[in-house]
Coordinates of C-alpha atoms in Angstrom, one line a residue:
X1 CA 87.4 97.7 67.5
X2 CA 89.5 99.6 70.2
X3 CA 90.6 97.8 73.3
X4 CA 89.1 99.1 76.5
X5 CA 91.6 100.1 79.1
X6 CA 91.6 97.7 82.2
X7 CA 91.2 100.7 84.6
X8 CA 88.0 101.8 82.8
X9 CA 86.7 98.2 82.9
X10 CA 87.5 98.0 86.6
X11 CA 85.8 101.3 87.3
X12 CA 82.7 100.0 85.5
X13 CA 82.7 96.8 87.6
X14 CA 83.2 98.7 90.8
X15 CA 80.4 101.2 90.2
X16 CA 78.0 98.4 89.0
X17 CA 78.6 96.4 92.2
X18 CA 78.5 99.5 94.4
X19 CA 75.2 100.7 92.7
X20 CA 73.5 97.3 93.2
X21 CA 74.7 96.9 96.8
X22 CA 73.9 100.4 97.9
X23 CA 70.4 100.2 96.5
X24 CA 69.9 96.8 98.3
X25 CA 71.3 98.2 101.6
X26 CA 69.2 101.3 101.3
X27 CA 66.1 99.2 100.8
X28 CA 67.0 97.2 103.9
X29 CA 67.5 100.5 105.8
X30 CA 71.2 99.7 106.5
X31 CA 74.2 102.1 106.3
X32 CA 75.4 102.5 102.7
X33 CA 79.1 102.2 103.7
X34 CA 78.4 98.5 104.5
X35 CA 77.1 98.1 100.9
X36 CA 80.3 99.5 99.6
X37 CA 82.3 96.9 101.5
X38 CA 80.2 94.0 100.3
X39 CA 80.5 95.4 96.7
X40 CA 84.3 95.4 97.2
X41 CA 84.4 91.8 98.3
X42 CA 82.2 90.8 95.2
X43 CA 84.5 92.7 92.8
X44 CA 87.8 91.4 94.3
X45 CA 90.0 88.6 93.0
X46 CA 89.2 86.8 96.3
X47 CA 85.6 86.1 95.0
X48 CA 86.0 83.3 92.4
X49 CA 82.4 83.3 91.1
X50 CA 82.3 86.9 90.0
X51 CA 84.2 89.1 87.5
X52 CA 87.1 90.8 89.3
X53 CA 89.3 93.9 88.9
X54 CA 92.6 93.5 87.0
X55 CA 94.4 96.8 87.8
X56 CA 94.8 96.8 91.6
X57 CA 97.3 99.7 91.6
X58 CA 94.9 102.0 89.7
X59 CA 92.1 101.2 92.2
X60 CA 94.5 101.9 95.1
X61 CA 95.4 105.3 93.6
X62 CA 91.7 106.1 93.2
X63 CA 91.0 105.1 96.8
X64 CA 93.8 107.4 98.0
X65 CA 92.1 110.2 96.2
X66 CA 88.9 109.2 97.9
X67 CA 90.5 109.6 101.3
X68 CA 91.7 113.1 100.3
X69 CA 88.2 114.1 99.3
X70 CA 86.6 112.6 102.4
X71 CA 89.0 114.5 104.7
X72 CA 88.6 117.7 102.7
X73 CA 84.9 117.4 103.1
X74 CA 85.4 116.7 106.8
X75 CA 87.5 119.9 107.1
X76 CA 84.8 121.9 105.4
X77 CA 82.2 120.6 107.9
X78 CA 84.4 120.6 111.0
X79 CA 87.1 123.2 111.4
X80 CA 90.0 123.8 113.8
X81 CA 88.0 126.7 115.2
X82 CA 85.3 124.3 116.4
X83 CA 88.0 122.1 118.0
X84 CA 89.4 125.1 119.9
X85 CA 85.9 126.0 121.2
X86 CA 85.6 122.6 122.7
X87 CA 88.6 123.3 125.0
X88 CA 90.9 120.7 126.5
X89 CA 88.3 117.8 126.6
X90 CA 89.1 116.3 123.1
X91 CA 92.9 116.5 123.8
X92 CA 92.6 114.8 127.2
X93 CA 90.3 112.1 125.8
X94 CA 92.5 111.5 122.7
X95 CA 95.7 111.1 124.7
X96 CA 94.0 108.8 127.2
X97 CA 92.5 106.7 124.5
X98 CA 95.8 106.3 122.7
X99 CA 97.6 105.2 125.9
X100 CA 94.8 102.8 126.9
X101 CA 94.5 101.2 123.5
X102 CA 98.2 100.9 122.9
X103 CA 98.4 98.9 126.2
X104 CA 95.5 96.7 125.1
X105 CA 97.0 96.0 121.7
X106 CA 100.4 95.2 123.2
X107 CA 98.9 92.9 125.8
X108 CA 96.8 91.1 123.2
X109 CA 99.9 90.4 121.1
X110 CA 101.8 89.1 124.1
X111 CA 99.1 86.6 124.8
X112 CA 99.9 85.0 121.4
X113 CA 103.6 85.1 122.1
X114 CA 104.3 87.5 119.3
X115 CA 107.6 89.5 119.1
X116 CA 107.9 92.8 121.0
X117 CA 107.9 94.8 117.8
X118 CA 104.7 93.0 116.6
X119 CA 103.0 93.8 119.9
X120 CA 104.1 97.5 119.9
X121 CA 103.0 98.0 116.3
X122 CA 99.7 96.2 117.0
X123 CA 99.1 98.6 119.9
X124 CA 99.7 101.6 117.6
X125 CA 97.2 100.2 115.1
X126 CA 94.5 99.7 117.7
X127 CA 95.0 103.1 119.2
X128 CA 93.8 105.0 116.1
X129 CA 90.1 104.8 115.1
X130 CA 89.1 105.6 111.5
X131 CA 88.2 109.2 110.8
X132 CA 87.0 108.4 107.3
X133 CA 84.7 105.5 108.3
X134 CA 83.2 107.3 111.3
X135 CA 82.6 110.4 109.3
X136 CA 80.8 108.4 106.7
X137 CA 78.7 106.5 109.3
X138 CA 77.7 109.8 111.0
X139 CA 76.8 111.2 107.6
X140 CA 74.7 108.2 106.6
X141 CA 72.9 108.1 110.0
X142 CA 72.3 111.9 110.1
X143 CA 74.3 112.3 113.3
X144 CA 76.9 114.9 112.3
X145 CA 75.1 117.7 114.1
X146 CA 74.9 115.9 117.4
X147 CA 77.1 117.1 120.2
X148 CA 78.8 113.7 120.8
X149 CA 79.5 113.5 117.1
X150 CA 81.3 116.8 117.2
X151 CA 83.4 115.6 120.2
X152 CA 84.2 112.3 118.5
X153 CA 85.4 114.1 115.3
X154 CA 87.5 116.4 117.4
X155 CA 89.1 113.4 119.1
X156 CA 89.7 111.8 115.7
X157 CA 91.4 114.9 114.3
X158 CA 93.7 115.1 117.3
X159 CA 94.4 111.3 116.9
X160 CA 95.4 111.9 113.3
X161 CA 97.7 114.7 114.4
X162 CA 99.2 112.5 117.1
X163 CA 99.5 109.6 114.6
X164 CA 102.3 111.5 112.9
X165 CA 104.2 111.7 116.1
X166 CA 103.5 108.0 116.8
X167 CA 104.9 107.0 113.4
X168 CA 108.1 108.9 114.1
X169 CA 108.4 107.2 117.4
X170 CA 107.8 103.7 116.0
X171 CA 110.2 104.3 113.0
X172 CA 112.9 105.4 115.4
X173 CA 112.3 102.5 117.7
X174 CA 112.5 100.1 114.7
X175 CA 115.9 101.5 113.5
X176 CA 117.6 102.2 116.8
X177 CA 115.7 99.8 119.1
X178 CA 115.1 102.7 121.6
X179 CA 113.0 105.8 121.7
X180 CA 114.8 108.9 120.5
X181 CA 113.4 111.8 122.5
X182 CA 115.1 114.5 120.4
X183 CA 113.6 113.3 117.2
X184 CA 110.2 112.9 118.7
X185 CA 110.3 116.5 120.1
X186 CA 111.5 117.8 116.8
X187 CA 108.5 116.1 115.1
X188 CA 106.1 117.6 117.5
X189 CA 107.5 121.1 117.1
X190 CA 107.5 120.8 113.3
X191 CA 103.9 119.6 113.4
X192 CA 102.8 122.6 115.6
X193 CA 104.8 125.0 113.5
X194 CA 103.2 124.0 110.2
X195 CA 99.7 123.8 111.6
X196 CA 99.8 127.3 113.0
X197 CA 101.5 128.7 109.9
X198 CA 99.1 127.1 107.5
X199 CA 96.0 128.1 109.5
X200 CA 97.1 131.7 110.0
X201 CA 98.4 132.4 106.5
X202 CA 95.5 130.5 105.0
X203 CA 92.8 132.5 107.0
X204 CA 94.6 135.7 106.0
X205 CA 95.1 135.2 102.3
X206 CA 92.5 132.8 101.0
X207 CA 89.3 134.9 101.9
X208 CA 91.1 137.9 100.4
X209 CA 91.7 136.0 97.2
X210 CA 88.2 134.7 97.0
X211 CA 86.7 138.2 97.5
X212 CA 88.9 139.6 94.8
X213 CA 88.0 136.7 92.4
X214 CA 84.3 136.7 93.2
X215 CA 83.2 138.5 90.0
X216 CA 84.9 135.7 88.0
X217 CA 83.5 132.9 90.1
X218 CA 80.7 130.6 88.9
X219 CA 80.1 127.0 90.0
X220 CA 82.7 125.6 87.6
X221 CA 85.5 128.0 88.5
X222 CA 84.7 127.8 92.2
X223 CA 85.0 124.0 92.1
X224 CA 88.3 124.0 90.2
X225 CA 89.7 126.7 92.5
X226 CA 88.7 124.8 95.6
X227 CA 90.2 121.5 94.3
X228 CA 93.3 123.4 93.3
X229 CA 93.7 124.7 96.8
X230 CA 93.0 121.3 98.3
X231 CA 95.5 119.4 96.2
X232 CA 98.1 122.2 96.5
X233 CA 98.0 121.8 100.2
X234 CA 98.1 118.0 99.8
X235 CA 101.4 118.3 97.8
X236 CA 102.8 120.8 100.4
X237 CA 101.9 118.6 103.3
X238 CA 103.5 115.6 101.7
X239 CA 106.6 117.6 100.9
X240 CA 107.1 118.5 104.6
X241 CA 106.5 114.9 105.8
X242 CA 102.8 114.8 106.6
X243 CA 100.1 112.6 105.1
X244 CA 98.1 113.8 102.1
X245 CA 94.8 113.3 103.9
X246 CA 96.0 115.6 106.7
X247 CA 96.8 118.3 104.2
X248 CA 93.4 118.0 102.7
X249 CA 91.8 118.3 106.1
X250 CA 93.8 121.5 106.8
X251 CA 92.7 123.2 103.6
X252 CA 89.1 122.2 104.2
X253 CA 89.3 123.6 107.7
X254 CA 90.7 126.9 106.3
X255 CA 88.0 127.1 103.6
X256 CA 85.3 126.3 106.2
X257 CA 85.8 129.8 107.7
X258 CA 85.0 131.5 104.4
X259 CA 81.5 132.6 103.3
X260 CA 81.9 130.3 100.2
X261 CA 82.2 127.2 102.4
X262 CA 78.6 126.0 101.9
X263 CA 78.9 126.5 98.2
X264 CA 82.2 124.6 98.0
X265 CA 80.8 121.8 100.2
X266 CA 77.8 121.5 97.8
X267 CA 80.0 121.5 94.7
X268 CA 82.6 119.0 96.1
X269 CA 79.9 116.5 97.4
X270 CA 79.4 114.6 94.1
X271 CA 83.1 114.2 93.5
X272 CA 83.6 113.2 97.2
X273 CA 80.8 110.6 96.9
X274 CA 82.3 109.1 93.8
X275 CA 85.9 108.7 95.0
X276 CA 84.7 108.0 98.6
X277 CA 82.7 105.0 97.2
X278 CA 85.8 103.7 95.5
X279 CA 87.8 104.0 98.8
X280 CA 85.2 101.9 100.7
X281 CA 85.0 99.4 97.9
X282 CA 88.8 99.1 98.0
X283 CA 88.5 98.2 101.7
X284 CA 86.1 95.4 100.9
X285 CA 88.5 94.1 98.2
X286 CA 91.1 93.3 100.9
X287 CA 88.9 90.7 102.5
X288 CA 90.5 87.3 101.9
X289 CA 88.4 84.4 103.2
X290 CA 91.4 81.9 103.2
X291 CA 93.5 84.2 105.4
X292 CA 90.6 84.9 107.7
X293 CA 90.2 81.2 108.3
X294 CA 93.9 80.6 108.9
X295 CA 94.2 83.4 111.5
X296 CA 90.6 83.3 112.8
X297 CA 91.6 83.0 116.5
X298 CA 93.9 86.1 116.6
X299 CA 91.4 88.0 114.5
X300 CA 88.5 87.3 116.9
X301 CA 90.7 88.1 119.9
X302 CA 91.8 91.5 118.4
X303 CA 88.2 92.3 117.5
X304 CA 87.1 91.6 121.1
X305 CA 90.0 93.7 122.4
X306 CA 88.9 96.6 120.2
X307 CA 85.3 96.3 121.2
X308 CA 85.9 95.9 124.9
X309 CA 88.8 98.3 125.1
X310 CA 87.1 101.1 123.3
X311 CA 83.7 100.7 125.0
X312 CA 85.1 100.4 128.5
X313 CA 88.4 102.2 128.5
X314 CA 87.4 105.0 126.1
X315 CA 84.3 105.6 128.2
X316 CA 86.7 106.2 131.1
X317 CA 88.8 108.5 129.0
X318 CA 85.9 110.6 128.1
X319 CA 84.7 110.7 131.7
X320 CA 88.2 111.9 132.7
X321 CA 87.9 114.7 130.1
X322 CA 84.7 115.9 131.9
X323 CA 81.9 114.4 129.8
X324 CA 78.7 112.9 131.2
X325 CA 78.3 109.1 131.2
X326 CA 75.8 109.1 128.3
X327 CA 78.0 111.3 126.1
X328 CA 81.1 109.3 127.1
X329 CA 79.4 106.0 126.1
X330 CA 78.1 107.5 122.8
X331 CA 81.6 108.6 121.9
X332 CA 83.3 105.4 122.9
X333 CA 80.9 103.2 121.1
X334 CA 81.5 105.2 117.9
X335 CA 85.3 104.5 118.1
X336 CA 85.1 100.7 117.9
X337 CA 87.1 100.2 114.7
X338 CA 90.5 100.6 113.1
X339 CA 91.0 102.0 109.6
X340 CA 93.4 103.7 107.3
X341 CA 96.1 104.5 109.8
X342 CA 96.3 100.8 110.8
X343 CA 97.1 100.0 107.1
X344 CA 99.7 102.8 107.0
X345 CA 101.4 101.5 110.2
X346 CA 101.3 97.9 109.0
X347 CA 102.9 98.9 105.8
X348 CA 105.6 100.9 107.7
X349 CA 106.4 97.9 109.9
X350 CA 106.7 95.6 106.8
X351 CA 108.9 98.1 104.9
X352 CA 111.2 98.4 107.9
X353 CA 111.3 94.6 108.2
X354 CA 110.4 94.7 111.9
X355 CA 107.0 93.1 112.0
X356 CA 105.9 89.6 110.9
X357 CA 104.2 89.0 107.6
X358 CA 101.0 87.7 109.2
X359 CA 100.2 91.0 110.9
X360 CA 99.0 92.8 107.8
X361 CA 96.3 90.3 106.7
X362 CA 95.1 90.1 110.3
X363 CA 94.8 93.9 110.5
X364 CA 92.9 94.0 107.2
X365 CA 90.4 91.4 108.3
X366 CA 89.9 93.2 111.7
X367 CA 89.5 96.5 110.0
X368 CA 86.8 95.2 107.6
X369 CA 84.9 93.5 110.3
X370 CA 85.0 96.5 112.7
X371 CA 84.0 98.9 109.8
X372 CA 81.0 96.7 109.1
X373 CA 79.9 96.8 112.8
X374 CA 80.5 100.5 113.3
X375 CA 77.0 101.7 112.5
X376 CA 75.5 99.1 114.8
X377 CA 77.8 100.0 117.6
X378 CA 76.8 103.6 117.3
X379 CA 73.2 102.6 117.5
X380 CA 73.9 100.4 120.5
X381 CA 75.4 103.2 122.6
X382 CA 72.1 104.6 124.0
X383 CA 70.5 101.2 124.9
X384 CA 73.8 100.2 126.6
X385 CA 73.8 103.5 128.5
X386 CA 70.2 102.8 129.7
X387 CA 71.3 99.4 131.0
X388 CA 74.4 100.8 132.8
X389 CA 72.4 103.6 134.3
X390 CA 70.0 101.1 135.8
X391 CA 72.8 99.0 137.3
X392 CA 75.0 101.8 138.7
X393 CA 74.3 103.0 142.2
X394 CA 72.4 106.3 142.3
X395 CA 75.4 108.2 143.9
X396 CA 77.8 107.1 141.2
X397 CA 75.4 107.9 138.3
X398 CA 74.7 111.4 139.8
X399 CA 78.5 112.0 140.0
X400 CA 79.1 110.9 136.4
X401 CA 76.3 113.0 135.1
X402 CA 77.4 116.2 136.8
X403 CA 81.2 116.0 136.6
X404 CA 81.4 118.2 133.6
X405 CA 79.9 121.2 135.4
X406 CA 81.8 121.2 138.6
X407 CA 84.9 122.9 137.2
X408 CA 82.8 125.6 135.5
X409 CA 80.9 126.2 138.8
X410 CA 84.2 126.5 140.7
X411 CA 85.6 128.9 138.2
X412 CA 82.5 131.1 138.2
X413 CA 83.0 131.6 142.0
X414 CA 86.5 133.0 141.4
X415 CA 86.3 135.8 138.8
X416 CA 90.0 136.7 139.0
X417 CA 91.0 133.1 138.3
X418 CA 88.6 132.9 135.4
X419 CA 89.9 136.3 134.0
X420 CA 93.5 135.2 134.3
X421 CA 92.8 131.9 132.5
X422 CA 91.1 133.8 129.7
X423 CA 94.0 136.3 129.3
X424 CA 96.6 133.5 129.6
X425 CA 95.0 131.7 126.6
X426 CA 95.2 134.9 124.6
X427 CA 98.9 135.5 125.6
X428 CA 99.7 131.9 124.5
X429 CA 98.0 132.4 121.1
X430 CA 99.7 135.7 120.6
X431 CA 103.1 134.3 121.4
X432 CA 102.7 131.1 119.3
X433 CA 101.2 132.8 116.2
X434 CA 103.6 135.7 116.0
X435 CA 106.7 133.6 116.8
X436 CA 105.8 131.1 114.1
X437 CA 105.2 133.9 111.5
X438 CA 108.6 135.5 112.4
X439 CA 110.4 132.1 112.0
X440 CA 108.6 131.5 108.7
X441 CA 109.7 134.9 107.4
X442 CA 113.3 134.2 108.5
X443 CA 113.3 130.8 106.8
X444 CA 111.9 132.2 103.5
X445 CA 114.5 135.0 103.6
X446 CA 117.4 132.7 104.2
X447 CA 116.3 130.1 101.6
X448 CA 115.2 132.4 98.8
X449 CA 116.1 136.0 99.7
X450 CA 119.7 135.6 100.8
X451 CA 121.0 134.0 97.5
X452 CA 119.4 136.9 95.5
X453 CA 120.7 139.7 97.8
X454 CA 124.2 138.3 98.2
X455 CA 124.4 137.7 94.5
X456 CA 123.6 141.4 93.8
X457 CA 125.5 143.2 96.6
X458 CA 128.9 142.9 98.1
X459 CA 129.6 142.5 101.8
X460 CA 128.8 144.2 104.2
X461 CA 125.9 145.7 102.2
X462 CA 124.4 142.4 101.5
X463 CA 124.2 141.6 105.2
X464 CA 122.8 145.0 106.1
X465 CA 120.1 144.7 103.4
X466 CA 119.2 141.2 104.4
X467 CA 118.9 142.2 108.1
X468 CA 116.8 145.3 107.2
X469 CA 114.4 143.5 104.9
X470 CA 114.0 140.6 107.4
X471 CA 113.4 142.9 110.4
X472 CA 111.0 145.1 108.3
X473 CA 108.9 142.0 107.4
X474 CA 109.0 140.7 111.0
X475 CA 108.4 144.1 112.6
X476 CA 104.6 144.0 113.0
X477 CA 104.7 140.4 114.3
X478 CA 107.6 141.3 116.7
X479 CA 105.6 144.3 118.0
X480 CA 102.5 142.0 118.6
X481 CA 104.7 139.4 120.3
X482 CA 106.1 141.9 122.7
X483 CA 103.2 144.2 123.3
X484 CA 99.8 143.1 122.0
X485 CA 97.2 142.7 124.8
X486 CA 99.5 144.1 127.4
X487 CA 97.3 147.2 128.1
X488 CA 93.8 145.7 127.7
X489 CA 91.0 146.4 130.2
X490 CA 91.2 142.8 131.5
X491 CA 95.0 143.1 132.1
X492 CA 94.6 146.4 133.9
X493 CA 91.8 144.9 136.0
X494 CA 94.1 142.0 137.0
X495 CA 97.0 144.4 137.7
X496 CA 95.0 146.8 139.9
X497 CA 92.4 144.5 141.5
X498 CA 94.0 141.1 141.4
X499 CA 96.6 141.5 144.1
X500 CA 100.2 140.7 144.3
X501 CA 100.2 137.2 142.8
X502 CA 98.5 138.4 139.6
X503 CA 101.0 141.3 139.2
X504 CA 103.9 138.8 139.6
X505 CA 102.3 136.6 136.9
X506 CA 101.7 139.5 134.5
X507 CA 105.3 140.8 135.1
X508 CA 106.8 137.3 134.5
X509 CA 104.8 136.9 131.3
X510 CA 105.7 140.3 130.0
X511 CA 109.4 139.6 130.6
X512 CA 109.1 136.2 128.8
X513 CA 107.5 137.9 125.7
X514 CA 110.2 140.5 125.6
X515 CA 112.9 137.9 125.9
X516 CA 111.4 135.8 123.0
X517 CA 111.2 138.9 120.8
X518 CA 114.8 139.9 121.7
X519 CA 116.0 136.4 120.9
X520 CA 114.4 136.5 117.4
X521 CA 116.0 139.9 116.8
X522 CA 119.4 138.6 118.0
X523 CA 119.2 135.6 115.7
X524 CA 118.5 137.9 112.7
X525 CA 121.3 140.3 113.5
X526 CA 123.7 137.6 114.5
X527 CA 123.3 135.8 111.2
X528 CA 123.5 138.8 108.9
X529 CA 125.8 141.4 110.5
X530 CA 129.4 141.0 111.8
X531 CA 128.5 142.0 115.3
X532 CA 129.3 140.3 118.5
X533 CA 129.9 141.0 122.2
X534 CA 128.7 144.3 123.6
X535 CA 128.2 145.8 120.1
X536 CA 125.8 143.0 119.2
X537 CA 123.9 143.3 122.5
X538 CA 123.6 147.1 122.0
X539 CA 122.3 146.6 118.5
X540 CA 119.7 144.1 119.6
X541 CA 118.6 146.4 122.4
X542 CA 118.2 149.4 120.1
X543 CA 116.2 147.5 117.5
X544 CA 114.0 145.9 120.2
X545 CA 113.3 149.3 121.8
X546 CA 112.5 150.8 118.4
X547 CA 110.0 148.0 117.6
X548 CA 108.5 148.1 121.1
X549 CA 107.8 151.9 120.8
X550 CA 107.1 152.2 117.1
X551 CA 103.6 153.7 116.3
X552 CA 104.0 152.7 112.7
X553 CA 104.6 149.1 113.5
X554 CA 101.6 149.2 115.9
X555 CA 99.4 150.5 113.1
X556 CA 100.6 147.8 110.7
X557 CA 100.1 145.1 113.3
X558 CA 96.6 146.3 114.1
X559 CA 95.7 146.3 110.5
X560 CA 97.0 142.8 109.9
X561 CA 95.2 141.6 113.0
X562 CA 91.9 143.2 112.1
X563 CA 92.0 141.6 108.6
X564 CA 92.8 138.2 110.1
X565 CA 90.0 138.5 112.7
X566 CA 87.5 139.7 110.2
X567 CA 88.3 136.8 107.9
X568 CA 88.1 134.4 110.7
X569 CA 84.6 135.6 111.8
X570 CA 83.2 136.6 108.5
X571 CA 81.0 133.5 108.1
X572 CA 79.4 134.0 111.5
X573 CA 78.9 137.7 110.9

């Protein structure tokens, strides 16, 4: 009789426990995610009266796949485009929440006399709520379509992005004992560069690929293709220093703009449910009753700090971002937990030998407890708001309920200011997108094109060919960088009707765009051709003038822009 692999036996045990517990919790009208956590505790080695798993590493790998699928599904449901439509509110709220909760975490650690590094890392752990757990809770409770849920998920995605920067800061602090501003700035720029590049290239290429392959697509091939794209981005994101889950979310957000998004979401759902269940069961497996008893006082204090900090300080953060009191409280009550990022940060501190050994089990216990209470806190938000609304003075309540409309009303009374703000956002997007695409083309040429060209041709022909090919590929994007939108109806209205200040702004912005384009051209020429001094400046000016005036580059740029815009809006159309 053949021996059953331990990993298969563990999977059987996990699914049996999860099946029984989810049926039980469903019959009790409780969130299913709580049933998974209880199932994990029952299947863990920490439960002596039950069979337990034997291959912890295998279950951990499965749980990581579960996080990938959950974030991929989140991206399919909630794209970057929706985040952009929400404006600055999620960004303001996310930054304020991170600052508030890092202070709360550091203060809590200081109360127990922990080391400075323990306090700082604890603050980082408390600053990031769990995207996976909240997404699952909203899904189970049927709240994903609510406005406050959309705002919460926007904040969580921004927190995940900022988490990468925070990890770089804490890693640098651990090694050098001081913050390294240059490394932090490099990390932020790298993050922004890859986000823009992935989104723009993905929106341009993936819908085209899916349209071409549509005659060959059935449910099976669509599922395999979607998962191939997801895991391809996971590998790419990991290779450039980002988390696998973040890469999965990016690909999900790209696919969410395609007409196949609903079909992909439907096909991925069973796989997501399976591996997502394993992830939440693995969270329950980390519950160790003995360690909880040993560190019960710090655990309870940290739980209280999260509950009070998030419900009070996060409400203030959402109010600062312009939300009403009710929306702010619904959002803040949803964030009262820590999750996967806390484990990542705890592991980072342990691997760098800068945090104490007791911090990891404490964080695990806090995470499990706050995960368990998340659905109840979400339900508690509205009753808590009713109580607060009765207690607050009428004048304060009126102010808090109307603060999100005051800025809009002010802008509506100043049409030129509103018009300038709209055009300024467009100029920023044009500058960022086309600059990133030019830099990406330059990087690809220098890493892959230059060795081939220089291997085939002698100098100076190799340099001339490299410069010509690079400038030809960058040409449409350089034209857009220097000219796109500069002669639109809105810009003309600002120029002729806006007055002297608007003309100065438009002139300054035009000069800046020309300068950035010229700088990119100068970099290409300077690194491929033996030109310097006046000759180099003259060459840059001639190329820049040709690109600026070229009708051919204008047509190519317009064609590329139209394809991108059509792909971006095809699902709505």
